[in-house]
Amino acid sequence: MTVTKTHRPALALRGVGKRFGSNQVLHNIDLEVQSSEVVCLIGPSGSGKSTLLRSMAFLEEYDDGEVFIEGQLLGWEPGLPRKRTSRAHLNKVRSTIGMVFQQFNLWPHMSVLGNVTEALIRVRRIASGEARQRGLAMLEKVGLAHKADAYPAQLSGGQQQRVAIARALAMEPHIMLFDEPTSALDPELVGEVLHVMKQLAADGMTMVVVTHEMGFAAQVADTVVFLDQGQIVARGSPQKLFHMTQHPRLQQFLQNYLDRNAFWQDMKEEATA
Amino acid sequence: MIFDPTLITERLGDISNGLLVTLETWFAGVAMGAAIGLLIAVLQVFGGAWLRALLRLYIELIRATPFLVQLFLLYYGGPSFGLELEATTAGILGLGIYGSVYFAEIFRTGFESIPKGQLEAADCLGITRLQCIWRIQLPQMLVLILPALVNLVTILCKETAVLSIITIPELTMVMTGIGSETFAFVETLLVLCVAYLVLIELSSRLGLFLERRVGRFLQRQST
């Protein structure tokens, strides 16, 4: 597959809104993600950041506005009233995105390699021998080729999430969406997943990441987007955003985060005292 | 009461024919019920609201009426709707329809037991719904619903006895026939009970064997 380099954004959201019943969870979201850009979505729980990310894969059917994946409208036929596109067309439009979930969502009855090769064989119709080669190469990339024949339940959470990343990468996506990829992990397993994600970013993958890992956002993101109550309240480079003081809600959010981690500082100070 | 074995041995031909008819109607009824039930469950999971309501109505109607009455309607009432069936065909069809709603409920709970996230992951990778059913949902849910399936299969085995009412020459018909000819009611009925007991025992054993196979699969998952 060839990627034509144009100036059109990899991902573009225009006026996206979403309601659950009478509850408006997303308001008029405008967002552009350029090719090779890493965007981190942060915000308090219930701010709509996961819903926003899921809208980018049409796992949530957004009600208003438009989502474009590499210039193609996602999920809806152009024009009103809204009519879903055919499933085949939806799958075609989103074939360039890969999704990684908080709960990994591996298929427990298939081996690790089986998880990675399933879509290659059933969707891309690649012969099983070649799919196996590609699957192993992807597992190599996340450092788990030696676990190819294991079953998901035999792996740690961090390993399972890395398999899930390999599964998405096997389809050669141009854009990777991560929905709180480390939130279900024991703290000591978070690092290995973030490490893989950092590598991906360094390789130039376009990424949108919903995360509570402020360290990751500060280090890897090109753009950090802060959501609150379904609206984008602030956005910018991490350096800029993490020092924005004019946004009380953002400051409060970041302060909570700093408070949670403050005891480290206290302990360090105690140790040096 | 002295049990006279010649009661049985002299009529062994009739009895084995009856047993064959019982097995035939049982297997065919189970196969048909499972096929319709699976179809209903799949359509319930993926169909639109109208289709779901229609299937719900079908399930409620069949569940709320006695099997015997359904059979009468099908076999004796059928001709008034232009549906003339041979007794055995009507019996298999009746058993299949009766079983289908219970199969459907078992399959539906099976489908619902697979976490939604697994399907979303498949969805994002472009895997079709049909592939999802065959490759992801069915293999996992069969493990969970196997005991319920075996239970239903044994119930349907016993329900074949009702088919004697619409003149199908299955085991119960044959044995009660011998009973009324020889007035040895108790003996023939006891033999009949033992025959069903053996059939059910065999299917339970098969079920247990399958559960153990499945258990190995589960162990492989969790070690």
Short mmCIF file of C-alpha atoms in Angstrom, two decimals:
data_model
loop_
_atom_site.label_atom_id
_atom_site.label_comp_id
_atom_site.label_asym_id
_atom_site.label_seq_id
_atom_site.Cartn_x
_atom_site.Cartn_y
_atom_site.Cartn_z
CA MET A 1 0.00 0.00 0.00
CA THR A 2 1.40 3.39 -0.92
CA VAL A 3 0.79 6.47 1.13
CA THR A 4 0.43 9.54 -0.99
CA LYS A 5 1.86 12.48 0.85
CA THR A 6 -0.54 15.36 0.65
CA HIS A 7 -1.23 18.26 2.91
CA ARG A 8 -4.59 16.93 3.86
CA PRO A 9 -4.68 15.88 7.52
CA ALA A 10 -4.58 12.18 8.40
CA LEU A 11 -7.60 12.70 10.59
CA ALA A 12 -10.00 15.61 10.69
CA LEU A 13 -13.01 16.23 12.91
CA ARG A 14 -15.39 19.05 12.10
CA GLY A 15 -18.06 20.07 14.59
CA VAL A 16 -18.43 16.58 16.00
CA GLY A 17 -21.18 16.14 18.59
CA LYS A 18 -22.51 13.12 20.38
CA ARG A 19 -25.50 12.55 22.64
CA PHE A 20 -26.41 9.61 24.81
CA GLY A 21 -30.15 10.16 25.15
CA SER A 22 -30.53 13.72 26.39
CA ASN A 23 -26.98 13.84 27.68
CA GLN A 24 -24.70 15.76 25.34
CA VAL A 25 -21.27 14.14 25.80
CA LEU A 26 -19.41 15.86 22.96
CA HIS A 27 -19.92 19.47 21.81
CA ASN A 28 -18.77 20.77 18.48
CA ILE A 29 -15.33 19.18 18.43
CA ASP A 30 -12.87 20.43 15.80
CA LEU A 31 -9.59 18.59 15.61
CA GLU A 32 -6.98 17.91 12.98
CA VAL A 33 -4.27 15.32 13.24
CA GLN A 34 -1.44 15.56 10.73
CA SER A 35 0.48 12.63 9.39
CA SER A 36 3.10 11.42 11.93
CA GLU A 37 1.64 13.65 14.63
CA VAL A 38 1.10 12.28 18.13
CA VAL A 39 -1.95 13.74 19.85
CA CYS A 40 -2.74 12.98 23.47
CA LEU A 41 -6.28 13.47 24.73
CA ILE A 42 -6.37 14.22 28.44
CA GLY A 43 -9.13 15.22 30.80
CA PRO A 44 -11.09 14.13 33.85
CA SER A 45 -13.17 10.97 33.65
CA GLY A 46 -16.50 11.65 32.00
CA SER A 47 -14.99 14.45 29.94
CA GLY A 48 -15.79 12.55 26.74
CA LYS A 49 -12.26 11.77 25.65
CA SER A 50 -12.89 8.04 25.17
CA THR A 51 -16.14 8.74 23.34
CA LEU A 52 -14.26 11.14 21.10
CA LEU A 53 -11.60 8.54 20.33
CA ARG A 54 -14.20 5.84 19.70
CA SER A 55 -16.00 8.19 17.31
CA MET A 56 -12.82 8.26 15.24
CA ALA A 57 -13.31 4.53 14.60
CA PHE A 58 -17.12 4.81 14.40
CA LEU A 59 -17.40 2.54 17.42
CA GLU A 60 -19.59 5.39 18.63
CA GLU A 61 -21.87 6.84 15.98
CA TYR A 62 -21.32 10.57 16.30
CA ASP A 63 -24.52 12.57 15.87
CA ASP A 64 -23.31 15.88 14.51
CA GLY A 65 -20.45 17.00 12.36
CA GLU A 66 -18.04 14.95 10.33
CA VAL A 67 -15.03 12.72 10.84
CA PHE A 68 -12.66 12.36 7.92
CA ILE A 69 -10.08 9.59 7.77
CA GLU A 70 -7.48 10.59 5.16
CA GLY A 71 -10.09 12.74 3.48
CA GLN A 72 -12.89 10.17 3.48
CA LEU A 73 -16.06 10.72 5.49
CA LEU A 74 -16.40 8.07 8.19
CA GLY A 75 -19.60 6.16 8.84
CA TRP A 76 -22.23 8.44 7.32
CA GLU A 77 -23.29 9.11 3.78
CA PRO A 78 -22.69 12.75 2.81
CA GLY A 79 -25.70 14.98 3.39
CA LEU A 80 -28.71 14.96 5.67
CA PRO A 81 -30.72 13.24 7.00
CA ARG A 82 -28.00 10.97 8.28
CA LYS A 83 -27.77 7.56 6.73
CA ARG A 84 -25.14 4.98 7.61
CA THR A 85 -22.77 3.95 4.85
CA SER A 86 -22.62 0.29 3.95
CA ARG A 87 -20.53 -1.86 6.23
CA ALA A 88 -18.15 -2.61 3.40
CA HIS A 89 -17.56 1.10 2.84
CA LEU A 90 -17.16 1.77 6.56
CA ASN A 91 -14.56 -0.99 6.76
CA LYS A 92 -12.77 0.43 3.74
CA VAL A 93 -12.62 3.94 5.21
CA ARG A 94 -11.36 2.74 8.57
CA SER A 95 -9.01 0.12 7.16
CA THR A 96 -6.17 2.59 7.70
CA ILE A 97 -6.78 2.93 11.42
CA GLY A 98 -5.75 0.54 14.15
CA MET A 99 -7.42 0.53 17.54
CA VAL A 100 -6.01 -0.45 20.92
CA PHE A 101 -8.39 -0.81 23.86
CA GLN A 102 -8.08 -0.37 27.60
CA GLN A 103 -9.13 -3.99 28.17
CA PHE A 104 -6.89 -5.37 25.36
CA ASN A 105 -9.88 -7.29 23.90
CA LEU A 106 -7.80 -10.20 22.71
CA TRP A 107 -9.66 -13.35 21.66
CA PRO A 108 -8.89 -15.78 24.49
CA HIS A 109 -9.50 -18.99 22.51
CA MET A 110 -6.82 -18.14 19.94
CA SER A 111 -3.09 -18.26 20.43
CA VAL A 112 -1.11 -15.04 20.49
CA LEU A 113 -0.08 -15.57 16.88
CA GLY A 114 -3.64 -16.54 15.97
CA ASN A 115 -4.85 -13.21 17.34
CA VAL A 116 -2.36 -11.34 15.20
CA THR A 117 -2.94 -13.30 11.98
CA GLU A 118 -6.74 -13.68 12.15
CA ALA A 119 -7.59 -10.49 10.25
CA LEU A 120 -4.66 -10.95 7.85
CA ILE A 121 -6.08 -14.32 6.83
CA ARG A 122 -9.83 -13.60 6.97
CA VAL A 123 -9.90 -9.97 5.85
CA ARG A 124 -6.78 -9.46 3.76
CA ARG A 125 -6.95 -13.05 2.45
CA ILE A 126 -3.25 -13.57 2.91
CA ALA A 127 -2.07 -17.20 2.76
CA SER A 128 -1.54 -18.62 6.22
CA GLY A 129 2.20 -19.20 5.74
CA GLU A 130 2.82 -15.60 4.81
CA ALA A 131 0.41 -14.35 7.48
CA ARG A 132 2.43 -16.35 10.01
CA GLN A 133 5.64 -14.66 8.88
CA ARG A 134 4.07 -11.23 9.12
CA GLY A 135 2.48 -12.05 12.45
CA LEU A 136 5.80 -13.18 13.89
CA ALA A 137 7.47 -10.03 12.56
CA MET A 138 4.86 -7.90 14.33
CA LEU A 139 5.29 -9.86 17.55
CA GLU A 140 9.04 -9.36 17.20
CA LYS A 141 8.40 -5.64 17.02
CA VAL A 142 6.65 -5.67 20.40
CA GLY A 143 9.19 -8.12 21.82
CA LEU A 144 6.87 -11.11 22.10
CA ALA A 145 7.81 -13.44 19.25
CA HIS A 146 8.75 -16.07 21.84
CA LYS A 147 5.14 -16.05 23.11
CA ALA A 148 3.59 -16.74 19.69
CA ASP A 149 2.10 -20.08 20.74
CA ALA A 150 0.92 -18.99 24.19
CA TYR A 151 -2.67 -18.10 24.94
CA PRO A 152 -3.64 -14.60 26.11
CA ALA A 153 -4.51 -15.79 29.62
CA GLN A 154 -0.96 -17.06 30.02
CA LEU A 155 0.43 -13.57 29.54
CA SER A 156 0.69 -10.58 31.86
CA GLY A 157 -1.50 -7.58 31.21
CA GLY A 158 1.38 -5.65 29.71
CA GLN A 159 2.20 -8.51 27.37
CA GLN A 160 -1.44 -8.83 26.37
CA GLN A 161 -1.60 -5.16 25.51
CA ARG A 162 1.55 -5.48 23.43
CA VAL A 163 -0.06 -8.39 21.55
CA ALA A 164 -3.11 -6.18 20.97
CA ILE A 165 -0.81 -3.51 19.54
CA ALA A 166 0.85 -6.10 17.29
CA ARG A 167 -2.58 -7.29 16.17
CA ALA A 168 -3.52 -3.77 15.10
CA LEU A 169 -0.12 -3.11 13.48
CA ALA A 170 -0.32 -6.29 11.41
CA MET A 171 -2.98 -4.62 9.25
CA GLU A 172 -0.50 -1.83 8.42
CA PRO A 173 -2.60 1.08 9.65
CA HIS A 174 -1.61 4.67 9.00
CA ILE A 175 -3.22 5.92 12.18
CA MET A 176 -3.24 4.23 15.59
CA LEU A 177 -5.90 5.03 18.17
CA PHE A 178 -5.18 4.14 21.81
CA ASP A 179 -8.00 4.17 24.36
CA GLU A 180 -6.35 4.38 27.79
CA PRO A 181 -3.93 1.61 26.86
CA THR A 182 -2.25 1.43 30.27
CA SER A 183 -5.17 2.11 32.61
CA ALA A 184 -5.97 -1.56 33.22
CA LEU A 185 -2.36 -2.47 33.96
CA ASP A 186 -0.46 -2.99 37.18
CA PRO A 187 1.85 0.01 37.63
CA GLU A 188 4.97 -2.04 37.03
CA LEU A 189 3.67 -3.19 33.62
CA VAL A 190 2.84 0.26 32.31
CA GLY A 191 6.41 0.98 31.21
CA GLU A 192 6.72 -1.85 28.68
CA VAL A 193 3.57 -0.73 26.87
CA LEU A 194 4.60 2.92 26.85
CA HIS A 195 7.99 1.85 25.55
CA VAL A 196 6.39 0.17 22.53
CA MET A 197 4.22 3.22 21.95
CA LYS A 198 7.22 5.55 22.11
CA GLN A 199 8.95 3.42 19.52
CA LEU A 200 5.93 3.62 17.28
CA ALA A 201 5.88 7.39 17.62
CA ALA A 202 9.58 7.53 16.82
CA ASP A 203 8.91 5.45 13.68
CA GLY A 204 6.56 8.20 12.51
CA MET A 205 3.20 6.59 13.25
CA THR A 206 0.25 8.95 13.45
CA MET A 207 -1.22 8.41 16.89
CA VAL A 208 -4.15 9.60 18.98
CA VAL A 209 -3.84 8.50 22.59
CA VAL A 210 -6.36 8.87 25.39
CA THR A 211 -4.21 8.68 28.49
CA HIS A 212 -3.71 9.54 32.12
CA GLU A 213 0.05 9.15 31.72
CA MET A 214 1.06 12.80 31.85
CA GLY A 215 4.71 11.82 31.62
CA PHE A 216 4.08 10.08 28.32
CA ALA A 217 2.07 13.04 27.04
CA ALA A 218 4.80 15.47 28.02
CA GLN A 219 7.53 13.38 26.49
CA VAL A 220 5.97 12.01 23.29
CA ALA A 221 3.00 14.14 22.27
CA ASP A 222 3.29 16.85 19.64
CA THR A 223 -0.08 18.16 20.71
CA VAL A 224 -1.97 17.71 23.96
CA VAL A 225 -5.71 18.28 23.92
CA PHE A 226 -7.54 18.89 27.19
CA LEU A 227 -11.21 17.97 27.24
CA ASP A 228 -13.72 18.91 29.88
CA GLN A 229 -17.47 18.28 29.80
CA GLY A 230 -17.35 17.24 26.17
CA GLN A 231 -15.51 20.28 24.93
CA ILE A 232 -11.94 20.99 23.95
CA VAL A 233 -10.90 23.51 26.59
CA ALA A 234 -7.25 23.85 25.70
CA ARG A 235 -4.78 22.48 23.20
CA GLY A 236 -1.17 22.99 22.32
CA SER A 237 2.29 21.56 22.61
CA PRO A 238 2.92 19.86 25.95
CA GLN A 239 5.33 22.59 27.04
CA LYS A 240 2.73 25.22 26.33
CA LEU A 241 -0.29 23.35 27.65
CA PHE A 242 1.21 22.13 30.89
CA HIS A 243 2.09 25.71 31.75
CA MET A 244 -1.16 27.33 30.72
CA THR A 245 -2.34 29.11 33.80
CA GLN A 246 -5.25 31.00 32.36
CA HIS A 247 -7.42 27.86 32.31
CA PRO A 248 -8.63 27.19 35.86
CA ARG A 249 -10.15 23.80 34.95
CA LEU A 250 -6.93 22.62 33.32
CA GLN A 251 -4.88 23.89 36.24
CA GLN A 252 -7.13 22.07 38.69
CA PHE A 253 -6.81 18.87 36.65
CA LEU A 254 -3.05 19.09 36.46
CA GLN A 255 -2.80 20.02 40.13
CA ASN A 256 -4.69 16.86 41.09
CA TYR A 257 -2.21 14.92 39.07
CA LEU A 258 0.75 16.68 40.66
CA ASP A 259 -0.72 16.20 44.15
CA ARG A 260 -1.06 12.49 43.55
CA ASN A 261 2.60 12.29 42.68
CA ALA A 262 3.79 14.81 45.24
CA PHE A 263 4.69 12.21 47.84
CA TRP A 264 7.63 11.13 45.68
CA GLN A 265 9.06 14.57 45.98
CA ASP A 266 8.44 14.56 49.72
CA MET A 267 10.17 11.22 50.11
CA LYS A 268 13.12 12.33 48.02
CA GLU A 269 13.48 15.41 50.14
CA GLU A 270 13.28 13.34 53.29
CA ALA A 271 15.92 10.97 51.96
CA THR A 272 18.32 13.77 51.14
CA ALA A 273 17.65 15.63 54.40
CA MET B 1 -45.37 -60.21 39.27
CA ILE B 2 -43.12 -62.60 37.42
CA PHE B 3 -41.23 -61.07 34.57
CA ASP B 4 -41.52 -63.20 31.45
CA PRO B 5 -38.57 -62.42 29.21
CA THR B 6 -40.27 -63.96 26.15
CA LEU B 7 -42.51 -60.90 26.20
CA ILE B 8 -39.52 -59.02 24.95
CA THR B 9 -37.51 -61.64 23.07
CA GLU B 10 -40.43 -62.72 20.90
CA ARG B 11 -41.04 -59.15 19.78
CA LEU B 12 -37.42 -58.10 19.44
CA GLY B 13 -37.93 -57.15 15.79
CA ASP B 14 -40.77 -54.73 16.54
CA ILE B 15 -38.93 -53.31 19.50
CA SER B 16 -35.72 -52.60 17.59
CA ASN B 17 -37.76 -50.98 14.82
CA GLY B 18 -39.39 -48.81 17.46
CA LEU B 19 -35.98 -47.95 18.90
CA LEU B 20 -34.78 -46.95 15.43
CA VAL B 21 -37.77 -44.66 14.93
CA THR B 22 -37.14 -43.10 18.35
CA LEU B 23 -33.49 -42.50 17.48
CA GLU B 24 -34.41 -41.15 14.06
CA THR B 25 -36.98 -38.67 15.33
CA TRP B 26 -34.76 -37.68 18.24
CA PHE B 27 -31.65 -37.00 16.15
CA ALA B 28 -33.57 -35.31 13.35
CA GLY B 29 -35.55 -33.22 15.84
CA VAL B 30 -32.40 -32.18 17.69
CA ALA B 31 -30.60 -31.30 14.44
CA MET B 32 -33.54 -29.29 13.21
CA GLY B 33 -34.15 -27.59 16.55
CA ALA B 34 -30.48 -26.67 16.92
CA ALA B 35 -30.31 -25.29 13.37
CA ILE B 36 -33.48 -23.18 13.71
CA GLY B 37 -32.48 -22.16 17.22
CA LEU B 38 -29.06 -20.97 16.11
CA LEU B 39 -30.61 -19.05 13.24
CA ILE B 40 -33.11 -17.40 15.59
CA ALA B 41 -30.37 -16.48 18.04
CA VAL B 42 -28.17 -15.01 15.31
CA LEU B 43 -31.08 -13.00 13.90
CA GLN B 44 -31.98 -11.82 17.40
CA VAL B 45 -28.47 -10.59 18.00
CA PHE B 46 -27.99 -8.91 14.63
CA GLY B 47 -31.48 -8.31 13.27
CA GLY B 48 -33.55 -5.15 13.39
CA ALA B 49 -36.17 -4.31 16.00
CA TRP B 50 -39.11 -5.68 13.99
CA LEU B 51 -37.46 -8.99 13.29
CA ARG B 52 -36.47 -9.29 16.94
CA ALA B 53 -40.04 -8.65 18.08
CA LEU B 54 -41.34 -11.26 15.63
CA LEU B 55 -38.86 -13.87 16.82
CA ARG B 56 -39.67 -13.03 20.44
CA LEU B 57 -43.35 -13.67 19.67
CA TYR B 58 -42.51 -17.02 18.08
CA ILE B 59 -40.47 -18.02 21.12
CA GLU B 60 -43.18 -16.96 23.57
CA LEU B 61 -45.92 -18.77 21.60
CA ILE B 62 -44.03 -22.05 21.41
CA ARG B 63 -42.88 -21.85 25.01
CA ALA B 64 -46.35 -21.07 26.31
CA THR B 65 -48.13 -24.02 24.70
CA PRO B 66 -47.82 -27.75 25.49
CA PHE B 67 -45.84 -29.89 23.07
CA LEU B 68 -48.77 -32.27 22.77
CA VAL B 69 -51.10 -29.49 21.65
CA GLN B 70 -48.54 -28.25 19.12
CA LEU B 71 -48.28 -31.75 17.69
CA PHE B 72 -52.07 -32.10 17.42
CA LEU B 73 -52.24 -28.75 15.67
CA LEU B 74 -49.51 -29.68 13.25
CA TYR B 75 -50.68 -33.21 12.43
CA TYR B 76 -54.46 -33.12 12.80
CA GLY B 77 -54.96 -29.39 12.31
CA GLY B 78 -52.39 -29.11 9.51
CA PRO B 79 -54.68 -30.36 6.70
CA SER B 80 -57.14 -27.51 7.35
CA PHE B 81 -54.26 -25.11 6.54
CA GLY B 82 -53.32 -27.19 3.48
CA LEU B 83 -50.45 -28.84 5.34
CA GLU B 84 -50.66 -32.60 4.98
CA LEU B 85 -47.71 -34.34 6.53
CA GLU B 86 -46.77 -37.93 7.15
CA ALA B 87 -46.81 -38.75 10.82
CA THR B 88 -43.03 -39.10 11.12
CA THR B 89 -42.40 -35.89 9.20
CA ALA B 90 -44.90 -34.05 11.37
CA GLY B 91 -43.27 -35.55 14.45
CA ILE B 92 -39.77 -34.45 13.49
CA LEU B 93 -41.00 -31.01 12.47
CA GLY B 94 -42.95 -30.66 15.71
CA LEU B 95 -40.00 -31.75 17.83
CA GLY B 96 -37.70 -29.42 15.87
CA ILE B 97 -39.98 -26.41 16.34
CA TYR B 98 -40.56 -27.20 20.00
CA GLY B 99 -36.83 -27.61 20.62
CA SER B 100 -35.84 -24.60 18.52
CA VAL B 101 -37.04 -22.02 21.03
CA TYR B 102 -35.06 -23.58 23.86
CA PHE B 103 -32.00 -23.93 21.63
CA ALA B 104 -32.49 -20.28 20.63
CA GLU B 105 -32.52 -19.13 24.26
CA ILE B 106 -29.39 -21.12 25.06
CA PHE B 107 -27.55 -19.77 22.00
CA ARG B 108 -28.71 -16.21 22.75
CA THR B 109 -27.31 -16.29 26.27
CA GLY B 110 -24.16 -17.75 24.73
CA PHE B 111 -23.82 -14.87 22.29
CA GLU B 112 -24.43 -12.37 25.08
CA SER B 113 -21.73 -13.94 27.23
CA ILE B 114 -18.92 -12.89 24.88
CA PRO B 115 -17.55 -9.49 25.95
CA LYS B 116 -18.53 -6.71 23.56
CA GLY B 117 -14.96 -5.46 23.38
CA GLN B 118 -13.83 -8.61 21.57
CA LEU B 119 -16.37 -7.86 18.87
CA GLU B 120 -15.33 -4.21 18.66
CA ALA B 121 -11.75 -5.31 18.16
CA ALA B 122 -12.86 -7.62 15.34
CA ASP B 123 -15.01 -4.85 13.90
CA CYS B 124 -12.08 -2.42 13.77
CA LEU B 125 -10.01 -4.98 11.90
CA GLY B 126 -12.66 -5.38 9.21
CA ILE B 127 -13.77 -8.84 10.30
CA THR B 128 -17.37 -9.39 9.16
CA ARG B 129 -20.20 -10.26 11.51
CA LEU B 130 -20.54 -13.74 10.08
CA GLN B 131 -16.82 -14.39 10.52
CA CYS B 132 -17.19 -13.03 14.02
CA ILE B 133 -19.92 -15.54 14.81
CA TRP B 134 -18.03 -18.51 13.43
CA ARG B 135 -14.50 -17.66 14.46
CA ILE B 136 -14.89 -15.73 17.69
CA GLN B 137 -18.28 -16.16 19.31
CA LEU B 138 -19.30 -19.77 18.64
CA PRO B 139 -16.00 -21.42 19.64
CA GLN B 140 -16.01 -19.57 22.96
CA MET B 141 -19.68 -19.86 23.77
CA LEU B 142 -19.97 -23.58 23.00
CA VAL B 143 -17.70 -24.13 25.97
CA LEU B 144 -20.12 -22.27 28.20
CA ILE B 145 -23.43 -23.59 26.88
CA LEU B 146 -22.46 -27.25 26.48
CA PRO B 147 -24.09 -28.43 29.75
CA ALA B 148 -27.33 -26.64 28.87
CA LEU B 149 -27.26 -28.13 25.36
CA VAL B 150 -26.76 -31.67 26.68
CA ASN B 151 -29.63 -31.13 29.11
CA LEU B 152 -31.94 -30.03 26.30
CA VAL B 153 -30.92 -32.96 24.11
CA THR B 154 -31.88 -35.43 26.86
CA ILE B 155 -35.22 -33.68 27.38
CA LEU B 156 -35.95 -33.95 23.66
CA CYS B 157 -35.12 -37.67 23.82
CA LYS B 158 -37.90 -38.17 26.34
CA GLU B 159 -40.30 -35.94 24.44
CA THR B 160 -40.19 -38.38 21.50
CA ALA B 161 -42.51 -40.55 23.61
CA VAL B 162 -45.25 -37.99 22.97
CA LEU B 163 -44.98 -38.73 19.23
CA SER B 164 -46.79 -42.04 19.84
CA ILE B 165 -49.98 -39.95 20.15
CA ILE B 166 -49.82 -39.09 16.45
CA THR B 167 -49.36 -42.75 15.44
CA ILE B 168 -45.60 -42.71 15.00
CA PRO B 169 -44.38 -46.27 15.66
CA GLU B 170 -41.57 -45.27 18.01
CA LEU B 171 -40.50 -47.14 21.11
CA THR B 172 -43.28 -45.98 23.44
CA MET B 173 -45.96 -46.87 20.86
CA VAL B 174 -44.45 -50.31 20.32
CA MET B 175 -44.05 -51.11 24.00
CA THR B 176 -47.49 -49.90 25.06
CA GLY B 177 -48.86 -51.87 22.12
CA ILE B 178 -47.22 -55.05 23.36
CA GLY B 179 -48.50 -54.21 26.84
CA SER B 180 -52.11 -53.98 25.77
CA GLU B 181 -51.90 -57.12 23.64
CA THR B 182 -50.44 -59.24 26.44
CA PHE B 183 -51.84 -57.36 29.45
CA ALA B 184 -48.26 -57.21 30.77
CA PHE B 185 -48.47 -53.44 31.24
CA VAL B 186 -46.05 -53.10 34.09
CA GLU B 187 -43.31 -55.22 32.55
CA THR B 188 -43.41 -53.47 29.21
CA LEU B 189 -43.45 -50.03 30.79
CA LEU B 190 -40.52 -50.94 33.01
CA VAL B 191 -38.53 -52.13 30.02
CA LEU B 192 -39.49 -48.90 28.26
CA CYS B 193 -38.17 -46.87 31.20
CA VAL B 194 -34.89 -48.77 31.15
CA ALA B 195 -34.55 -48.14 27.41
CA TYR B 196 -34.93 -44.36 27.87
CA LEU B 197 -32.61 -44.49 30.86
CA VAL B 198 -29.93 -46.11 28.71
CA LEU B 199 -30.36 -43.56 25.91
CA ILE B 200 -30.18 -40.62 28.32
CA GLU B 201 -27.24 -42.12 30.17
CA LEU B 202 -25.38 -42.53 26.89
CA SER B 203 -25.99 -38.95 25.84
CA SER B 204 -24.99 -37.65 29.29
CA ARG B 205 -21.78 -39.64 29.06
CA LEU B 206 -21.09 -38.18 25.65
CA GLY B 207 -21.78 -34.76 27.10
CA LEU B 208 -19.37 -35.35 29.98
CA PHE B 209 -16.72 -36.53 27.56
CA LEU B 210 -17.14 -33.37 25.50
CA GLU B 211 -17.05 -31.23 28.64
CA ARG B 212 -13.77 -32.84 29.60
CA ARG B 213 -12.36 -32.13 26.16
CA VAL B 214 -13.55 -28.59 26.51
CA GLY B 215 -12.10 -28.52 30.02
CA ARG B 216 -8.69 -29.28 28.56
CA PHE B 217 -9.16 -26.31 26.27
CA LEU B 218 -9.99 -24.13 29.26
CA GLN B 219 -6.99 -25.39 31.20
CA ARG B 220 -4.76 -24.54 28.28
CA GLN B 221 -6.14 -21.04 28.51
CA SER B 222 -5.49 -20.51 32.17
CA THR B 223 -2.21 -22.23 32.97
#
